[in-house]
Coordinates of C-alpha atoms in Angstrom, one line a residue:
M22 CA 178.6 175.7 44.5
P23 CA 177.1 173.7 41.6
L24 CA 175.1 170.8 43.0
N25 CA 172.2 169.0 41.6
R26 CA 170.1 165.9 42.2
K27 CA 172.8 163.7 40.8
E28 CA 175.3 162.5 43.4
P29 CA 178.0 165.2 43.6
K30 CA 181.6 164.3 43.7
K31 CA 182.9 164.0 47.2
Q32 CA 185.6 166.4 48.2
P33 CA 188.9 165.1 49.6
E34 CA 188.6 165.6 53.3
E35 CA 191.1 166.8 55.8
K36 CA 191.0 164.1 58.4
S37 CA 189.3 164.9 61.7
E38 CA 189.8 162.8 64.8
L39 CA 188.4 162.7 68.2
V40 CA 190.7 164.1 70.8
E41 CA 191.6 161.5 73.4
S42 CA 191.2 162.8 76.9
K43 CA 193.6 161.8 79.6
F44 CA 191.7 160.8 82.6
G45 CA 194.6 161.6 84.9
K46 CA 193.4 162.4 88.4
A47 CA 189.8 162.9 87.5
P48 CA 187.7 161.7 90.4
I49 CA 185.7 158.4 89.9
V50 CA 181.9 158.4 90.3
L51 CA 180.5 154.9 90.5
I52 CA 177.0 153.8 89.5
V53 CA 175.8 150.8 91.5
G54 CA 172.4 149.1 92.0
K55 CA 170.5 146.0 91.4
S56 CA 169.4 144.8 87.9
N57 CA 166.6 146.6 86.1
V58 CA 166.8 149.9 88.0
G59 CA 168.0 151.7 84.9
K60 CA 171.7 152.0 85.7
S61 CA 172.9 151.7 82.1
T62 CA 170.3 154.1 80.8
L63 CA 171.3 156.6 83.4
F64 CA 175.0 156.1 82.5
N65 CA 174.3 156.6 78.8
K66 CA 172.2 159.7 79.4
L67 CA 174.8 161.2 81.7
I68 CA 177.7 160.7 79.3
G69 CA 175.6 161.9 76.4
K70 CA 174.4 165.0 78.1
R71 CA 174.2 168.4 76.4
K72 CA 177.7 169.6 77.3
S73 CA 179.4 166.2 77.8
I74 CA 182.5 165.1 75.9
V75 CA 183.0 161.4 76.2
A76 CA 186.4 159.7 75.6
D77 CA 186.7 156.0 76.0
E78 CA 189.3 155.0 78.5
Q79 CA 191.8 152.4 77.2
G80 CA 192.0 149.1 79.1
T81 CA 188.5 149.2 80.6
T82 CA 187.5 145.7 81.7
R83 CA 184.4 143.9 80.5
D84 CA 183.0 144.1 84.0
A85 CA 182.6 147.9 84.1
V86 CA 182.1 150.6 81.5
T87 CA 184.0 153.8 82.0
D88 CA 183.6 157.1 80.3
R89 CA 184.3 160.8 81.0
V90 CA 181.6 163.4 81.6
L91 CA 182.6 166.9 80.8
W92 CA 180.2 169.7 82.0
Y93 CA 181.5 173.0 80.7
D94 CA 185.1 173.0 82.0
K95 CA 184.4 170.5 84.9
S96 CA 184.9 166.8 84.4
F97 CA 184.8 163.5 86.3
Q98 CA 185.1 159.8 85.4
L99 CA 181.8 157.8 85.4
V100 CA 181.8 154.1 85.9
D101 CA 178.8 151.8 85.2
T102 CA 179.1 148.6 87.2
C103 CA 176.7 146.9 84.8
G104 CA 174.8 144.9 87.4
I105 CA 177.9 143.2 88.9
F106 CA 176.2 143.0 92.3
E107 CA 173.8 140.3 91.1
G108 CA 174.3 137.0 89.3
K109 CA 175.3 133.4 90.1
E110 CA 178.0 133.1 92.7
D111 CA 180.6 131.6 90.5
E112 CA 184.2 132.6 89.7
I113 CA 183.1 135.4 87.3
Y114 CA 180.7 136.8 89.9
E115 CA 183.4 136.7 92.7
R116 CA 185.9 138.4 90.4
S117 CA 183.4 141.1 89.4
R118 CA 182.5 141.6 93.0
D119 CA 186.1 142.0 94.0
I120 CA 186.6 144.6 91.3
T121 CA 183.6 146.5 92.5
I122 CA 184.7 146.5 96.1
K123 CA 188.1 147.9 95.0
A124 CA 186.4 150.5 92.8
L125 CA 184.3 151.5 95.9
E126 CA 187.6 152.2 97.7
E127 CA 188.9 154.3 94.9
S128 CA 185.7 156.2 94.1
A129 CA 185.1 159.7 95.2
L130 CA 181.3 159.3 95.1
V131 CA 178.8 156.5 94.6
L132 CA 175.5 156.9 92.9
F133 CA 173.3 154.2 94.5
V134 CA 170.4 153.7 92.0
V135 CA 167.1 152.3 93.3
D136 CA 163.7 151.9 91.8
G137 CA 161.6 155.0 92.5
K138 CA 158.5 153.3 91.1
N139 CA 158.3 149.8 92.6
G140 CA 160.3 150.4 95.8
L141 CA 163.0 148.4 97.5
S142 CA 163.9 144.7 97.6
S143 CA 166.3 142.5 99.6
E144 CA 168.9 143.1 97.0
D145 CA 168.8 146.9 97.6
H146 CA 169.4 146.3 101.3
T147 CA 172.3 143.9 100.6
I148 CA 174.0 146.5 98.4
A149 CA 173.3 149.2 101.0
S150 CA 175.1 147.1 103.6
I151 CA 178.1 146.6 101.3
L152 CA 178.2 150.4 100.7
R153 CA 178.1 151.2 104.4
K154 CA 180.9 148.8 105.2
S155 CA 183.0 150.3 102.4
G156 CA 182.8 153.7 103.9
A157 CA 182.0 155.2 100.5
D158 CA 180.3 158.6 100.1
V159 CA 176.9 157.7 98.7
L160 CA 174.3 159.8 96.8
L161 CA 171.0 157.8 96.7
V162 CA 169.3 158.2 93.3
A163 CA 165.7 157.2 92.8
N164 CA 165.2 156.3 89.1
K165 CA 161.9 155.8 87.3
T166 CA 160.2 158.6 89.0
E167 CA 158.1 159.5 85.9
S168 CA 154.9 159.2 88.1
E169 CA 154.8 161.4 91.2
K170 CA 152.0 159.2 92.5
Y171 CA 154.0 156.0 92.5
Y172 CA 157.1 157.8 93.8
Q173 CA 155.3 159.3 96.8
K174 CA 154.2 155.8 97.8
V175 CA 157.8 154.4 97.9
Y176 CA 159.4 157.6 99.1
P177 CA 159.3 156.9 102.9
E178 CA 160.9 153.4 102.6
L179 CA 163.9 154.8 100.7
F180 CA 165.1 156.4 103.9
S181 CA 165.5 152.9 105.4
L182 CA 168.7 152.4 103.4
G183 CA 170.4 155.0 105.6
F184 CA 171.6 157.4 102.9
G185 CA 169.3 160.3 103.5
E186 CA 167.2 162.2 101.0
P187 CA 166.9 160.4 97.7
F188 CA 167.5 162.3 94.5
P189 CA 164.6 161.6 92.1
V190 CA 165.3 161.2 88.3
S191 CA 164.0 159.6 85.3
A192 CA 166.8 158.5 83.0
E193 CA 164.3 157.4 80.4
Q194 CA 162.7 160.8 80.2
S195 CA 165.9 162.8 81.0
K196 CA 164.2 164.2 84.1
N197 CA 166.5 166.1 86.6
L198 CA 169.7 164.8 84.9
D199 CA 171.1 168.3 84.7
E200 CA 170.5 168.8 88.4
L201 CA 172.0 165.4 89.2
I202 CA 175.3 166.3 87.3
E203 CA 175.4 169.6 89.1
S204 CA 174.8 167.9 92.5
V205 CA 177.6 165.5 91.7
I206 CA 180.0 168.3 90.8
N207 CA 179.1 170.2 94.0
R208 CA 179.7 167.2 96.2
L209 CA 183.1 166.5 94.6
E210 CA 184.2 170.1 94.8
E211 CA 183.1 170.2 98.5
K212 CA 185.4 167.2 99.0
G213 CA 188.3 169.3 97.6
Y214 CA 188.6 167.7 94.1
D215 CA 189.8 169.9 91.3
L216 CA 187.5 169.1 88.4
T217 CA 189.2 171.3 85.8
F218 CA 189.3 169.4 82.5
A219 CA 192.8 168.0 82.1
E220 CA 192.8 168.6 78.3
S221 CA 194.1 172.1 77.6
N222 CA 191.2 174.3 76.6
E223 CA 193.5 177.0 75.4
N224 CA 193.0 177.7 71.7
L225 CA 190.0 175.4 71.7
I226 CA 187.6 176.7 69.1
R227 CA 184.0 176.3 70.4
V228 CA 181.5 175.8 67.6
T229 CA 177.8 175.3 68.0
I230 CA 175.8 173.9 65.1
A231 CA 172.3 175.5 65.4
G232 CA 169.2 175.7 63.4
K233 CA 165.5 174.7 63.3
P234 CA 164.7 170.9 63.7
N235 CA 165.4 168.7 60.7
A236 CA 167.7 171.2 58.9
G237 CA 170.4 168.6 58.7
K238 CA 172.5 169.7 61.7
S239 CA 173.3 166.2 62.9
S240 CA 174.4 165.1 59.4
L241 CA 176.6 168.2 59.2
F242 CA 178.0 167.3 62.6
N243 CA 178.8 163.8 61.5
M244 CA 180.4 165.1 58.3
I245 CA 182.7 167.3 60.4
I246 CA 183.7 164.8 63.1
N247 CA 184.1 162.1 60.4
E248 CA 182.0 159.6 62.3
E249 CA 178.6 158.1 61.6
R250 CA 177.0 159.3 64.8
A251 CA 175.4 162.4 66.2
L252 CA 174.5 160.8 69.5
V253 CA 176.9 159.2 71.9
T254 CA 174.4 156.4 72.6
P255 CA 171.3 155.4 70.6
I256 CA 168.9 155.9 73.4
A257 CA 165.4 157.1 72.4
G258 CA 164.9 160.7 73.3
T259 CA 168.6 161.8 73.4
T260 CA 168.1 163.8 70.2
R261 CA 166.6 166.4 72.5
D262 CA 170.0 166.9 74.1
T263 CA 172.9 168.7 72.7
I264 CA 175.9 166.5 71.9
D265 CA 179.5 167.6 72.1
E266 CA 182.7 166.3 70.6
I267 CA 186.3 167.6 70.8
V268 CA 187.9 166.9 67.4
R269 CA 191.3 167.8 66.0
I270 CA 191.4 168.9 62.4
G271 CA 194.8 169.8 61.1
D272 CA 196.7 171.5 63.9
K273 CA 193.6 172.9 65.6
N274 CA 191.3 171.5 68.3
Y275 CA 187.5 172.2 68.1
L276 CA 184.6 171.6 70.4
F277 CA 181.7 171.0 68.2
V278 CA 178.2 171.1 69.7
D279 CA 175.2 169.5 67.9
T280 CA 172.1 171.1 69.2
A281 CA 168.5 169.9 69.2
G282 CA 167.2 172.9 67.3
L283 CA 165.0 175.9 68.1
R284 CA 161.3 175.6 67.5
K285 CA 158.6 178.3 67.4
K286 CA 157.7 179.3 70.9
S287 CA 154.1 178.4 70.2
K288 CA 155.2 174.8 69.6
I289 CA 157.2 174.4 72.7
E290 CA 154.5 172.5 74.5
D291 CA 156.2 170.3 77.1
F292 CA 158.8 170.6 79.7
I293 CA 161.5 168.7 77.9
E294 CA 161.0 170.8 74.7
R295 CA 161.5 173.9 76.8
I296 CA 164.6 172.5 78.4
S297 CA 165.9 171.6 75.0
T298 CA 165.4 175.1 73.7
L299 CA 167.2 176.5 76.8
R300 CA 170.1 174.1 76.2
T301 CA 170.5 175.4 72.6
I302 CA 170.4 179.0 73.7
E303 CA 173.0 178.2 76.5
A304 CA 175.2 176.4 74.0
I305 CA 175.1 179.5 71.7
E306 CA 176.1 181.7 74.7
K307 CA 179.1 179.5 75.5
S308 CA 180.5 179.2 72.0
D309 CA 182.9 181.2 69.9
V310 CA 181.4 180.5 66.5
I311 CA 177.8 179.6 65.5
V312 CA 177.1 177.6 62.4
L313 CA 173.5 178.4 61.4
V314 CA 172.2 175.5 59.4
I315 CA 169.3 176.4 57.0
D316 CA 167.3 173.9 55.1
S317 CA 167.8 174.9 51.5
T318 CA 164.4 173.4 50.5
Q319 CA 162.6 175.6 52.9
G320 CA 164.6 178.8 52.8
I321 CA 165.2 181.2 55.7
T322 CA 162.6 181.1 58.4
R323 CA 161.8 183.2 61.4
Q324 CA 163.5 180.6 63.6
D325 CA 166.7 181.1 61.5
Q326 CA 166.4 184.8 62.0
R327 CA 166.1 184.4 65.7
I328 CA 169.2 182.2 65.9
A329 CA 171.2 184.7 63.9
G330 CA 170.0 187.4 66.2
L331 CA 171.0 185.5 69.2
A332 CA 174.5 184.9 67.8
E333 CA 174.9 188.7 66.9
K334 CA 173.5 189.9 70.2
N335 CA 175.9 187.6 72.1
G336 CA 178.9 188.7 70.1
K337 CA 179.5 185.3 68.5
G338 CA 181.1 184.5 65.2
L339 CA 178.6 183.4 62.6
V340 CA 178.7 181.2 59.5
V341 CA 175.5 180.7 57.5
V342 CA 175.1 177.3 55.9
F343 CA 172.5 176.4 53.2
N344 CA 172.4 172.7 53.7
K345 CA 170.6 170.0 51.6
W346 CA 171.9 171.8 48.6
D347 CA 171.7 168.6 46.6
L348 CA 167.9 168.7 46.9
V349 CA 167.6 172.1 45.2
K350 CA 166.6 171.9 41.5
H351 CA 169.1 173.6 39.1
A352 CA 171.2 174.5 42.2
D353 CA 174.1 175.8 40.1
K354 CA 171.8 178.5 38.8
R355 CA 170.2 179.4 42.1
I356 CA 173.1 180.7 44.1
K357 CA 172.3 184.3 43.4
D358 CA 168.7 183.7 44.5
Y359 CA 169.8 182.4 47.8
M360 CA 172.4 185.2 48.3
D361 CA 169.6 187.7 47.6
M362 CA 167.4 185.9 50.2
F363 CA 170.3 186.1 52.7
K364 CA 170.8 189.8 52.1
E365 CA 167.0 190.4 52.5
K366 CA 166.2 188.3 55.5
L367 CA 169.5 188.2 57.4
Y368 CA 170.7 191.7 56.5
F369 CA 171.6 192.3 60.2
V370 CA 174.3 189.7 60.0
D371 CA 175.6 190.5 56.5
F372 CA 179.1 190.0 57.9
A373 CA 178.6 186.2 58.0
P374 CA 180.1 184.1 55.2
V375 CA 177.6 181.9 53.4
I376 CA 178.4 178.3 52.6
F377 CA 176.4 175.8 50.5
T378 CA 176.6 172.2 51.7
S379 CA 175.4 168.7 51.1
A380 CA 176.1 166.9 54.4
V381 CA 174.8 163.6 52.9
Y382 CA 177.4 163.8 50.1
K383 CA 180.0 165.6 52.2
V384 CA 180.2 168.5 49.9
G385 CA 181.2 171.9 51.3
Y386 CA 183.3 170.6 54.1
R387 CA 186.5 172.5 53.3
E388 CA 184.7 175.7 52.7
L389 CA 182.8 175.3 56.0
M390 CA 186.0 174.7 58.0
K391 CA 187.7 177.7 56.3
A392 CA 184.7 179.9 57.2
I393 CA 184.7 178.8 60.8
N394 CA 188.4 179.5 61.1
T395 CA 188.0 182.9 59.5
A396 CA 185.2 183.8 61.9
Y397 CA 187.3 182.7 64.9
V398 CA 190.3 184.7 63.7
S399 CA 188.1 187.8 63.1
L400 CA 186.8 187.6 66.7
H401 CA 190.3 187.9 68.0
K402 CA 191.7 190.5 65.6
K403 CA 193.0 193.9 66.9
V404 CA 193.5 196.8 64.6
P405 CA 195.7 199.9 65.1
T406 CA 194.1 203.1 66.4
S407 CA 195.6 205.1 63.6
A408 CA 193.8 203.0 61.0
V409 CA 190.5 203.5 62.8
N410 CA 190.8 207.2 63.0
A411 CA 192.0 207.5 59.4
A412 CA 188.9 205.6 58.3
I413 CA 186.6 207.9 60.5
Q414 CA 188.1 210.9 58.8
R415 CA 187.3 209.5 55.4
M416 CA 183.7 208.5 56.2
I417 CA 181.3 209.2 53.4
A418 CA 178.3 209.2 55.7
K419 CA 178.3 212.4 57.8
P420 CA 177.1 212.5 61.4
P421 CA 173.5 213.7 61.9
H422 CA 172.9 217.3 62.7
G423 CA 174.3 218.2 66.2
L424 CA 176.4 215.1 66.5
K425 CA 180.2 215.2 66.4
L426 CA 182.4 212.2 66.1
Y427 CA 185.9 213.0 67.4
Y428 CA 188.0 209.7 67.3
G429 CA 187.9 206.1 68.2
L430 CA 189.9 203.0 69.1
Q431 CA 189.5 199.3 69.5
V432 CA 189.2 198.4 73.2
D433 CA 188.3 194.7 73.1
I434 CA 188.1 191.4 71.2
R435 CA 185.6 188.5 71.2
P436 CA 183.8 190.4 69.6
P437 CA 185.8 193.3 68.2
T438 CA 184.6 196.3 70.2
F439 CA 185.3 200.0 69.5
L440 CA 185.0 203.0 71.8
L441 CA 184.1 206.2 70.0
F442 CA 184.3 209.6 71.5
V443 CA 181.3 211.9 70.7
N444 CA 179.8 215.1 72.0
K445 CA 176.5 213.4 72.9
L446 CA 175.5 209.8 73.5
E447 CA 172.4 209.8 71.3
V448 CA 173.8 208.1 68.2
P449 CA 171.2 206.9 65.7
E450 CA 171.4 203.2 64.7
S451 CA 171.7 204.2 61.1
F452 CA 174.9 206.1 61.8
Q453 CA 176.2 203.3 64.0
N454 CA 175.7 200.9 61.0
A455 CA 177.6 203.4 58.8
I456 CA 180.5 203.4 61.3
R457 CA 180.6 199.6 61.2
K458 CA 180.5 199.6 57.4
T459 CA 183.4 202.0 57.3
I460 CA 185.5 199.9 59.6
R461 CA 184.8 196.8 57.6
E462 CA 185.5 198.4 54.2
Q463 CA 188.5 200.6 55.1
V464 CA 190.2 199.0 58.2
E465 CA 189.4 195.3 58.5
P466 CA 186.5 193.2 57.2
F467 CA 186.2 191.1 60.4
T468 CA 184.5 188.5 58.3
G469 CA 182.2 186.3 60.3
A470 CA 182.4 188.5 63.5
P471 CA 180.0 191.2 64.7
I472 CA 181.3 194.6 65.6
F473 CA 180.2 196.2 68.9
L474 CA 180.3 199.9 69.4
K475 CA 180.5 201.9 72.6
F476 CA 180.2 205.6 72.9
K477 CA 181.8 208.0 75.4
E478 CA 180.8 211.7 75.8
R479 CA 183.5 214.3 75.5
E480 CA 183.0 218.0 75.7

């Protein structure tokens, strides 16, 4: 794709739009607490978590902000009361208080947020009294627990509120937020709520955008979802999370995941970085197609090879993207160089289509979406047994001495998996690669999808 330092012509884009979720019967989880305990930060972090898809509910009042949290295929409605328990006792305050009391009656669970650093005040006890009278199910959340020393000092007095063991978190530092969401989900399911996401996930194409940090993943993510954002909320530190969006492009629905990026293991120095890496790996494992974003100005690195290896090992579709193509000098003459680099350093995923993009100038969008769709279709393709065996019979590469290959058939999809009957199970990797090559060249290319082989001994 010819690009240079001059601004390329933008391609006409197929419109992508966020899929509006129907809240339906999703249980309500209410965040309450006095001012300055970090309720809004906690709310923003929870709805912007690594696997969360947030859809604004229409008709939300000014007095409370409502969004959906989606954790894998589990979902619940999260409401931030925005400090409506405090303020001057005027008409607005009374109205807000009435709304909150009603919300308490309708909520399945209340997250009562208190200050885990400075301890309790009379306001906390007032709110606790209201919660007890409402009969709401309450999970006490101690925020601002960055310092274990300060938290241990206030820990005993938190029990005076009468809601049992506090759940320590730091919304600012994203500490224990995964565990908090899981705890909420467990509490709701114990109460009998069905948390299955209301939006049909059938035929939802799950795509993870992965790569080393600063390869342009977020810009590519923004280009795809057609919005100027990679984060749900501009809270410092959320770039370490993965961000999800369900978008509709044409007649297809996609779940796009923008990951934080994998670093060298030697550079993973703190807890949050380790968690970020684990989140990226987990996102890859849960996806259908991986878009490996490579910084064209740096070329293919060991981290890129590692991600490609994770995708292949987990049987995921793969699309390789050379991004920042507009920054490459004489780009129109360098495509062959980059393809040679791909064949040399990513030879083990040579089935992946290669796309050249400039996320900044929105170039390569159509080609990228076509490649994603192709990889997804390849993952689900099934070929006839007759075609497989005809190809085996025509194989140019012959089995190593002592090995006999009788016949084979496709036994699974996602990824395409073939069972081959042999006289012994010791099949050299070189011959396995020859079988895969034969299938791709003579039966079906399975572009963008790895091929798994299984062997069964037959006398």
